[in-house]
CSV table of C-alpha atoms and ligand atoms in Angstrom, one decimal:
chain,number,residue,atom,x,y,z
A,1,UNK,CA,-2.8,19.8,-19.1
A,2,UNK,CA,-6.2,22.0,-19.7
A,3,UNK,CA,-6.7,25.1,-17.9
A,4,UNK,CA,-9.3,23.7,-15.4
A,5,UNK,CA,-6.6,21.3,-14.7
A,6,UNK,CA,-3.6,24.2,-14.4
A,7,UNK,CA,-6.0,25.7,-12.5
A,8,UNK,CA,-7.0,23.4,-9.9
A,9,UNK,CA,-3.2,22.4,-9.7
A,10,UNK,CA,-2.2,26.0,-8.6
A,11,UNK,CA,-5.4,26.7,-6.4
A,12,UNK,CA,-4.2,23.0,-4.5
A,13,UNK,CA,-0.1,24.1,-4.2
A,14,UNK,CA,-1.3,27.7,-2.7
A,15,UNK,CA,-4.0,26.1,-0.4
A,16,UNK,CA,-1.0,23.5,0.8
A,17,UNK,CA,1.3,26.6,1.2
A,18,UNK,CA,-1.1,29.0,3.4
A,19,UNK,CA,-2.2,25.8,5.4
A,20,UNK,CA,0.9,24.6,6.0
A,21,UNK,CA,0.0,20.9,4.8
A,22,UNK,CA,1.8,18.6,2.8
A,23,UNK,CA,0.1,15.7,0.2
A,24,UNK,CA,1.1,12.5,0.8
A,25,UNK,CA,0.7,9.8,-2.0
A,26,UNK,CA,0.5,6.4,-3.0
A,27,UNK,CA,2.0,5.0,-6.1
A,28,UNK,CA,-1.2,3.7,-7.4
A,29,UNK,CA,-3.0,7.2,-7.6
A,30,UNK,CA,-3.6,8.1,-10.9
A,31,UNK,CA,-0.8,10.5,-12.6
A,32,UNK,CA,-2.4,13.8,-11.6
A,33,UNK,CA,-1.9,13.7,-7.9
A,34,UNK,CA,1.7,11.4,-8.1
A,35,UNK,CA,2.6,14.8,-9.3
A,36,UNK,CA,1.6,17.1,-7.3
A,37,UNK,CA,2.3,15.4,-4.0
A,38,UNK,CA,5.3,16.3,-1.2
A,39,UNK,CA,6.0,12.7,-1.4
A,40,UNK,CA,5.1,9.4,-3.1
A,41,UNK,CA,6.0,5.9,-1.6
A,42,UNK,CA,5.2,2.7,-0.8
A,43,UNK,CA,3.1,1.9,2.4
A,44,UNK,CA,6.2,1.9,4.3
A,45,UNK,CA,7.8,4.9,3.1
A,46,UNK,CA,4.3,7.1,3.5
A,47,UNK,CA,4.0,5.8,7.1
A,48,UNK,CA,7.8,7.7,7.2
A,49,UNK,CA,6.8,10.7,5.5
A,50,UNK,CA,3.7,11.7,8.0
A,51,UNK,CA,6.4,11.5,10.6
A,52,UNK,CA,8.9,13.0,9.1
A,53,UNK,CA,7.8,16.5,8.4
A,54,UNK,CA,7.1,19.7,9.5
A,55,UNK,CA,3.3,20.8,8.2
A,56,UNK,CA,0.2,21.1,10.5
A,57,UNK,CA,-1.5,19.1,7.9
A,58,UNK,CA,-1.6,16.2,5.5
A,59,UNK,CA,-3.7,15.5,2.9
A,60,UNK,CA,-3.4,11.5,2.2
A,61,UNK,CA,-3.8,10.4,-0.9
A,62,UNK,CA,-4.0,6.9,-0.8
A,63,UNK,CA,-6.4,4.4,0.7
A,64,UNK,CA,-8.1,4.6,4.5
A,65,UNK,CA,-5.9,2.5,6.2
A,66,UNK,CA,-3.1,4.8,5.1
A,67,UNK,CA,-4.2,8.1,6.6
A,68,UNK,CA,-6.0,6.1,9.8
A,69,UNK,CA,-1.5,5.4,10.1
A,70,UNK,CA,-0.5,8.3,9.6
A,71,UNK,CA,-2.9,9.8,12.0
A,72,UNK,CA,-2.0,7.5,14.7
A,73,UNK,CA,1.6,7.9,14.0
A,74,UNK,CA,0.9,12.0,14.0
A,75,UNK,CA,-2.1,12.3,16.2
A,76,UNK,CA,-0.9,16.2,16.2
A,77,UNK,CA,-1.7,16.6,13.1
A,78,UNK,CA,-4.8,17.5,10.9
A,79,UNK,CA,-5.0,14.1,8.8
A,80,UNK,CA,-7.3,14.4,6.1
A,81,UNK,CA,-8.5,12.1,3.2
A,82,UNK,CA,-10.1,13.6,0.1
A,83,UNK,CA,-12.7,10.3,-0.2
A,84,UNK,CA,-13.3,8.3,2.9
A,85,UNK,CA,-14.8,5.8,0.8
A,86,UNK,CA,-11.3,5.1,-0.7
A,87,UNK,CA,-11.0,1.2,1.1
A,88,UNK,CA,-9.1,-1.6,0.5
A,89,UNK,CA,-10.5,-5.1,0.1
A,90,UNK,CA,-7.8,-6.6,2.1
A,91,UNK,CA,-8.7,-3.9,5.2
A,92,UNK,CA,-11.9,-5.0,4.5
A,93,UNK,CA,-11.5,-8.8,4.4
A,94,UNK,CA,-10.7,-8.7,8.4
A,95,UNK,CA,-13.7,-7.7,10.7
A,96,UNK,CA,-12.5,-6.8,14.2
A,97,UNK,CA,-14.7,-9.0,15.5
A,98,UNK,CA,-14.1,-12.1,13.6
A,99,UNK,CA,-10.3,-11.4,14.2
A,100,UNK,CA,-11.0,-11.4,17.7
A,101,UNK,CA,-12.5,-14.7,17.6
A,102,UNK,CA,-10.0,-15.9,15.3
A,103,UNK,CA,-7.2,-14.7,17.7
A,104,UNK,CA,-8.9,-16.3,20.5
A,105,UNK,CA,-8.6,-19.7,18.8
A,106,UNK,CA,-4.6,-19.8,19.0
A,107,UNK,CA,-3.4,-18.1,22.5
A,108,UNK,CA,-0.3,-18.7,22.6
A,109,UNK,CA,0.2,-17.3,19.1
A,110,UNK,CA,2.0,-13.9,18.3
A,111,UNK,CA,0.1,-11.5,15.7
A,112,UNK,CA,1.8,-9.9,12.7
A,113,UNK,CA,-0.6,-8.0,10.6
A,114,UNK,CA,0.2,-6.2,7.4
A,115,UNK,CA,-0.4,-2.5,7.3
A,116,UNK,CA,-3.1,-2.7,5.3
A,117,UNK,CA,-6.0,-3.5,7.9
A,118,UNK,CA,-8.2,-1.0,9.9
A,119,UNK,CA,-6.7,0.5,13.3
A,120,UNK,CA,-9.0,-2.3,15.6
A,121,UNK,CA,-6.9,-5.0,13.5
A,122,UNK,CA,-3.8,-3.3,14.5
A,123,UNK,CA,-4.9,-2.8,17.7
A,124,UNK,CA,-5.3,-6.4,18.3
A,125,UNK,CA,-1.1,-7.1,16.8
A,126,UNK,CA,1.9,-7.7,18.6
A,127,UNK,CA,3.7,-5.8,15.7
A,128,UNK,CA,2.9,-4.4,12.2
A,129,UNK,CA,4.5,-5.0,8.7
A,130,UNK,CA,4.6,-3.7,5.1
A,131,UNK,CA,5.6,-5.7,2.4
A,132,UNK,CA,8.7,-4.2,2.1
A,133,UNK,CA,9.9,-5.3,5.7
A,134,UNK,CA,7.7,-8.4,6.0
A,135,UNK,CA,10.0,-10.9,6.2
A,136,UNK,CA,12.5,-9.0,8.5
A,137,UNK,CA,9.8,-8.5,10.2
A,138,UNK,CA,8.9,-12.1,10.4
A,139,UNK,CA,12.6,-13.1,11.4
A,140,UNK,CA,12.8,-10.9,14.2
A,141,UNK,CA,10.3,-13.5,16.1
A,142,UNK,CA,12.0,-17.3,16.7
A,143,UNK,CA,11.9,-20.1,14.5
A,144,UNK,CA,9.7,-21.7,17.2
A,145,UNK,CA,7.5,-18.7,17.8
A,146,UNK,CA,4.1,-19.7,17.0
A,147,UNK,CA,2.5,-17.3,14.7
A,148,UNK,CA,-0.6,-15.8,12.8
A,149,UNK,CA,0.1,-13.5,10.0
A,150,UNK,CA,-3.0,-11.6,9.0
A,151,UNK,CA,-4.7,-10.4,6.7
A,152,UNK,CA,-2.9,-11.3,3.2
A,153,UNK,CA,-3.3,-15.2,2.8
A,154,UNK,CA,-0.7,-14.4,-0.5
A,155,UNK,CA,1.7,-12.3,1.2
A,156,UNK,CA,1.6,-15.0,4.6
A,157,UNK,CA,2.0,-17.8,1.9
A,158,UNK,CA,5.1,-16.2,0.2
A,159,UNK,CA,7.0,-15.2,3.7
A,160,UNK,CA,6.4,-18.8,5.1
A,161,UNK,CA,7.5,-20.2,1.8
A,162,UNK,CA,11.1,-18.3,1.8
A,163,UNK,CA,11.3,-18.3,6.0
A,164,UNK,CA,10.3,-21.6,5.9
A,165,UNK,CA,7.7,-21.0,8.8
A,166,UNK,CA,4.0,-22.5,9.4
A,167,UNK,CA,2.5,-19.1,10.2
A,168,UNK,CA,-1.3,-19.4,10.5
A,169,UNK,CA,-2.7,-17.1,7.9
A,170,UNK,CA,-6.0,-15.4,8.0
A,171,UNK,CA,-8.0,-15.9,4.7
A,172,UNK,CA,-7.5,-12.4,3.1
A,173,UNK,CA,-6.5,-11.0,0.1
A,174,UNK,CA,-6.2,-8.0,-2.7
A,175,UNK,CA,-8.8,-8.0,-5.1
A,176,UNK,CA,-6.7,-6.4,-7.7
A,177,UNK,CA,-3.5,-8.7,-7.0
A,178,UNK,CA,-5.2,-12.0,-6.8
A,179,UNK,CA,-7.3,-11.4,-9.4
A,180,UNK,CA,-3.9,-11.7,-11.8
A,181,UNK,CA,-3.8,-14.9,-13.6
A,182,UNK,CA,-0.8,-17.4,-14.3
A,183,UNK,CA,-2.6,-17.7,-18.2
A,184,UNK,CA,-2.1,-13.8,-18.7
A,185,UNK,CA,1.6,-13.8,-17.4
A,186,UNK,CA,2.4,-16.8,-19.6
A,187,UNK,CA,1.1,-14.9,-22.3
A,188,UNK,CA,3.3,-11.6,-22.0
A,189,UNK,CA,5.8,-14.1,-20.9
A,190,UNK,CA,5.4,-15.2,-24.9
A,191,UNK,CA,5.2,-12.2,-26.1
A,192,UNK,CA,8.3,-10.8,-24.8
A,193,UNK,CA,10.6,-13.6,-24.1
A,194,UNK,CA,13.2,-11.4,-22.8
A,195,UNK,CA,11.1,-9.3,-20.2
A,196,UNK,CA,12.1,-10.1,-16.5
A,197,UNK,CA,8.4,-10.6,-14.8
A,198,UNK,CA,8.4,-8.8,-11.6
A,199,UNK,CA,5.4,-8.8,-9.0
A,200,UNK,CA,4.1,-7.3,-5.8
A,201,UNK,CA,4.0,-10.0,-3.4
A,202,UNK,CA,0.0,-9.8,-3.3
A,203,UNK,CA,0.1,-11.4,-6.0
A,204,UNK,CA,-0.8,-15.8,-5.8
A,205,UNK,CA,1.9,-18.0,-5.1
A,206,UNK,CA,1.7,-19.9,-8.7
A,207,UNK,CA,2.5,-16.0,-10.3
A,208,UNK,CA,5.5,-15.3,-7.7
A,209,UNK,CA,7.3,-19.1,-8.5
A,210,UNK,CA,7.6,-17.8,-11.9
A,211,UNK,CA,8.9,-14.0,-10.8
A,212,UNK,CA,12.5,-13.1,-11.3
A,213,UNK,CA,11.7,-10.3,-8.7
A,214,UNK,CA,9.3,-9.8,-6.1
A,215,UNK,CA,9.3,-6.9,-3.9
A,216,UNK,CA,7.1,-3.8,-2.7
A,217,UNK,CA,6.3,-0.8,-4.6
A,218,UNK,CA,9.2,1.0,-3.9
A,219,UNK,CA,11.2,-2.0,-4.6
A,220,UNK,CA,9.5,-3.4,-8.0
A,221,UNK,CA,10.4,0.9,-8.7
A,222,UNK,CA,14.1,0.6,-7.5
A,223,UNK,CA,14.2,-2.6,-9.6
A,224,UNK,CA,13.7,-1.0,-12.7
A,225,UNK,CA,15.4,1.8,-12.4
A,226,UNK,CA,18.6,-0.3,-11.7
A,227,UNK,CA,18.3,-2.9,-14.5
A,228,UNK,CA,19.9,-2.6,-17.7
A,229,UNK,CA,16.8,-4.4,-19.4
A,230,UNK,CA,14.4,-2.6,-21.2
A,231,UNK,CA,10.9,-4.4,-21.3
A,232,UNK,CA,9.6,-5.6,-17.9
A,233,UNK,CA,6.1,-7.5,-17.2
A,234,UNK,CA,4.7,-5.8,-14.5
A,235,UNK,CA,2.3,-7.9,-11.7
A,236,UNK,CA,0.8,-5.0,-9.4
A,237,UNK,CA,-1.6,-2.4,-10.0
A,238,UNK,CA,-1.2,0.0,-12.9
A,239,UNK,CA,-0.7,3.7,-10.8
A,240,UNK,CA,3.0,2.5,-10.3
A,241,UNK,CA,3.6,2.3,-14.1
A,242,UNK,CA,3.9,6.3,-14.0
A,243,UNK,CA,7.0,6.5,-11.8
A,244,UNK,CA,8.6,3.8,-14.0
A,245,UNK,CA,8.2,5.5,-17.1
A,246,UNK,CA,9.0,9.0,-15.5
A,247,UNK,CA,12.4,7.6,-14.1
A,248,UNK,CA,13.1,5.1,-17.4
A,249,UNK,CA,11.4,7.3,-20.0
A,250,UNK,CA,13.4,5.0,-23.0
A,251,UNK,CA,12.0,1.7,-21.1
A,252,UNK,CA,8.4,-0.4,-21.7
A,253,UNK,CA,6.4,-1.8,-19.0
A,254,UNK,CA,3.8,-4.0,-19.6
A,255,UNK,CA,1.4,-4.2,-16.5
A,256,UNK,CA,-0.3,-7.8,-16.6
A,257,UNK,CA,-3.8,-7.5,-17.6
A,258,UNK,CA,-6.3,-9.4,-15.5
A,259,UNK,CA,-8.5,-9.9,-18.4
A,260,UNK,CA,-8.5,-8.9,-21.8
A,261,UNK,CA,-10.2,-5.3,-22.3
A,262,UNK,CA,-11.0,-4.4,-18.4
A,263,UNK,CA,-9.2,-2.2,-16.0
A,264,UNK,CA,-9.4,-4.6,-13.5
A,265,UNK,CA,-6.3,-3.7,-11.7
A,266,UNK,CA,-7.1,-0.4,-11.7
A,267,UNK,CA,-7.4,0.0,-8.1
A,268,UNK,CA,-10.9,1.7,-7.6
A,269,UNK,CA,-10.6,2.5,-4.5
A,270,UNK,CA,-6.9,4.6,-4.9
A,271,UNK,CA,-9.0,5.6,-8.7
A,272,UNK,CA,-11.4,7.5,-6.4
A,273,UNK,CA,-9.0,10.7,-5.0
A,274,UNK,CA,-9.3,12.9,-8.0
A,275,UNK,CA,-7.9,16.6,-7.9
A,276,UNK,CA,-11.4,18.4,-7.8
A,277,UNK,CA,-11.3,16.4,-4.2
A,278,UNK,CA,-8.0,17.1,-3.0
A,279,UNK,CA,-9.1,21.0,-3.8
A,280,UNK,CA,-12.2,20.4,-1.4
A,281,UNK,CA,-10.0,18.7,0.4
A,282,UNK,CA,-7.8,21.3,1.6
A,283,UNK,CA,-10.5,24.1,0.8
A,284,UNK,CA,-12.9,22.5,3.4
A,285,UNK,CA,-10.2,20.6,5.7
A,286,UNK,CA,-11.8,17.2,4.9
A,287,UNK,CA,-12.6,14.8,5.8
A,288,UNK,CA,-10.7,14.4,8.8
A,289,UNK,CA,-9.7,11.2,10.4
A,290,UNK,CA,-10.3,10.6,13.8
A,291,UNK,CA,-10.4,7.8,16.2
A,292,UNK,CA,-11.0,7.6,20.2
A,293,UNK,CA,-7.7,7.7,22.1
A,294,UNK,CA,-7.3,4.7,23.6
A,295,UNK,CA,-7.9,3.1,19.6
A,296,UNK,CA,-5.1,5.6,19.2
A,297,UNK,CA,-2.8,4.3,21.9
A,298,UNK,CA,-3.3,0.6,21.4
A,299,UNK,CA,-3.0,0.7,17.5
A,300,UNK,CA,0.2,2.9,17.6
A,301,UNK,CA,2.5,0.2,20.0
A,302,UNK,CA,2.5,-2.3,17.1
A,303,UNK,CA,3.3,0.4,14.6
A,304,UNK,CA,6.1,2.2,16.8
A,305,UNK,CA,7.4,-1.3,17.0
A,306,UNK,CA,7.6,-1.7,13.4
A,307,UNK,CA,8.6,1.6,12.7
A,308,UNK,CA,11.9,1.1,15.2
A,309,UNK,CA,12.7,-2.0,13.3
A,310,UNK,CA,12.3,0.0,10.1
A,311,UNK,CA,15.3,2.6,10.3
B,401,LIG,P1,3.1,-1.4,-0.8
B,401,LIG,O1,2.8,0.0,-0.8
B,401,LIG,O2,3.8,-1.8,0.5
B,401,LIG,O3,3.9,-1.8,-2.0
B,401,LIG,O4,1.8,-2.2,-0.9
B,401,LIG,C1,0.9,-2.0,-1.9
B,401,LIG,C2,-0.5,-1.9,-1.3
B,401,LIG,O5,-0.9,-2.9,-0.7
B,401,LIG,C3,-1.3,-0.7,-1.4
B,401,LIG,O6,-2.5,-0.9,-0.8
């Protein structure tokens, strides 16, 4: 590490201890921050955290619709995001509005959204899922519950597939997940015969027929650490590839490329939380998330529920 780096780590872990905050990160930030955050987890396991501790603040590390949860989960707190303009394309695939009209079409169905969607999409749910409880969350409704699973047309796909329901799904998806191509898996998949291929399920339905695991973050994470194989083709975005190598040091993970010579799944929008920001973050207490309360209110009963579910 250089000493601007050391620097700005120690200036950002005595900031955190005189403020009392804690960071809060994702596993696709870039190595840098993984490190120097209180805790690192899938969306699920983040929505835990920011409950789940004792600090006046927290500085999120992630994407928008990460800190907008843990705010309305904490509303007590101080929630700040070092780059408000840290989005995510699925978030951004589902306009309020549209949804609205959307929802409108199908009264008598129920609304599951996945957590990653603004607070107005949340406010709009009967209940909210990550996709490490998805399809528990899913089975808790009847098989004859009529339902509309927003925004991930991939995710929806792969729970109706292994629930065998006809959830309606809204037409959204990750840029950096769908962008991943059957071609560049079979080509690994040549490469390194033995390698299990394991993927986020984000990821298109002709990538997870061919996984031998599919699972969250947290789980693609658990997976490796767990199996005695020691190459692994990797379908998700490359921040998680850090935790894998830090808890398998003498294991190879091969992240599948979504084209030859571009960073494509480099998620941009985690890419843009840098440590210079989380400094001014904490220096400056910004950039705060706020919403009005009622927003609050009404986004939090599908989350609560969720989060019950989720013990
Ligand atoms: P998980 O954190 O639930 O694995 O989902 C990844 C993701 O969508 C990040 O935006």
């Amino acid at each position: 590490m250089s000493t601007n780096n050391k620097s700005i780590k120690n200036k950002i872990l005595g900031l955190k201890k005189r403020k009392n905050a804690i960071i809060l990160a994702h596993y696709y930030q870039i190595p840098e921050i993984q490190d120097i955050a209180d805790n690192i987890g899938d969306s699920l396991a983040l929505a835990k955290s920011s409950l789940d501790n004792k600090a006046d603040m927290i500085v999120f590390c992630g994407v928008y619709f990460m800190a907008e949860t843990a705010k309305i989960l904490s509303p007590e707190k101080k929630v700040l995001i070092p780059d408000t303009e840290a989005g995510c394309s699925l978030a951004e695939s589902c306009p309020p509005e549209d949804f609205k009209k959307f929802k409108e079409k199908y009264p008598d169905h129920k609304v599951i959204s996945y957590i990653n969607c603004t607070a107005e999409i949340k406010a709009l749910s009967d209940i909210i899922c990550t996709s490490s409880n998805a399809v528990d969350i899913v089975n808790t409704f009847g098989k004859d519950e009529k339902l509309i699973f927003a925004p991930d047309k991939n995710l929806g796909a792969y729970i109706n597939n292994i629930t065998g329901r006809d959830m309606i799904l809204w037409n959204g998806t990750c840029e950096i997940h769908d962008i991943l191509t059957v071609e560049k898996v079979l080509k690994l998949k040549e490469e390194y015969p033995e390698a299990p291929l394991i993927a986020h399920p984000e990821c298109k339905a002709q990538i997870l027929a061919m996984a031998d695991f599919i699972g969250s973050t947290s789980a693609l994470l658990n997976y490796t650490k767990k199996s005695k194989e020691k190459i692994f083709i990797v379908a998700t975005e490359t921040g998680i590839k850090h935790q894998m190598k830090k808890h398998s040091p003498e294991k190879e993970f091969i992240i599948v490329p979504s084209e030859e010579n571009c960073n494509c799944n480099d998620c941009h929008h985690m890419k843009k939380i840098t440590m210079e920001k989380v400094l001014y973050s904490l220096e400056e207490e910004k950039f705060e998330i706020n919403m009005n309360k009622e927003l609050l209110k009404k986004a939090y009963e599908p989350i609560k529920k969720m989060m019950d579910l989720s013990k």
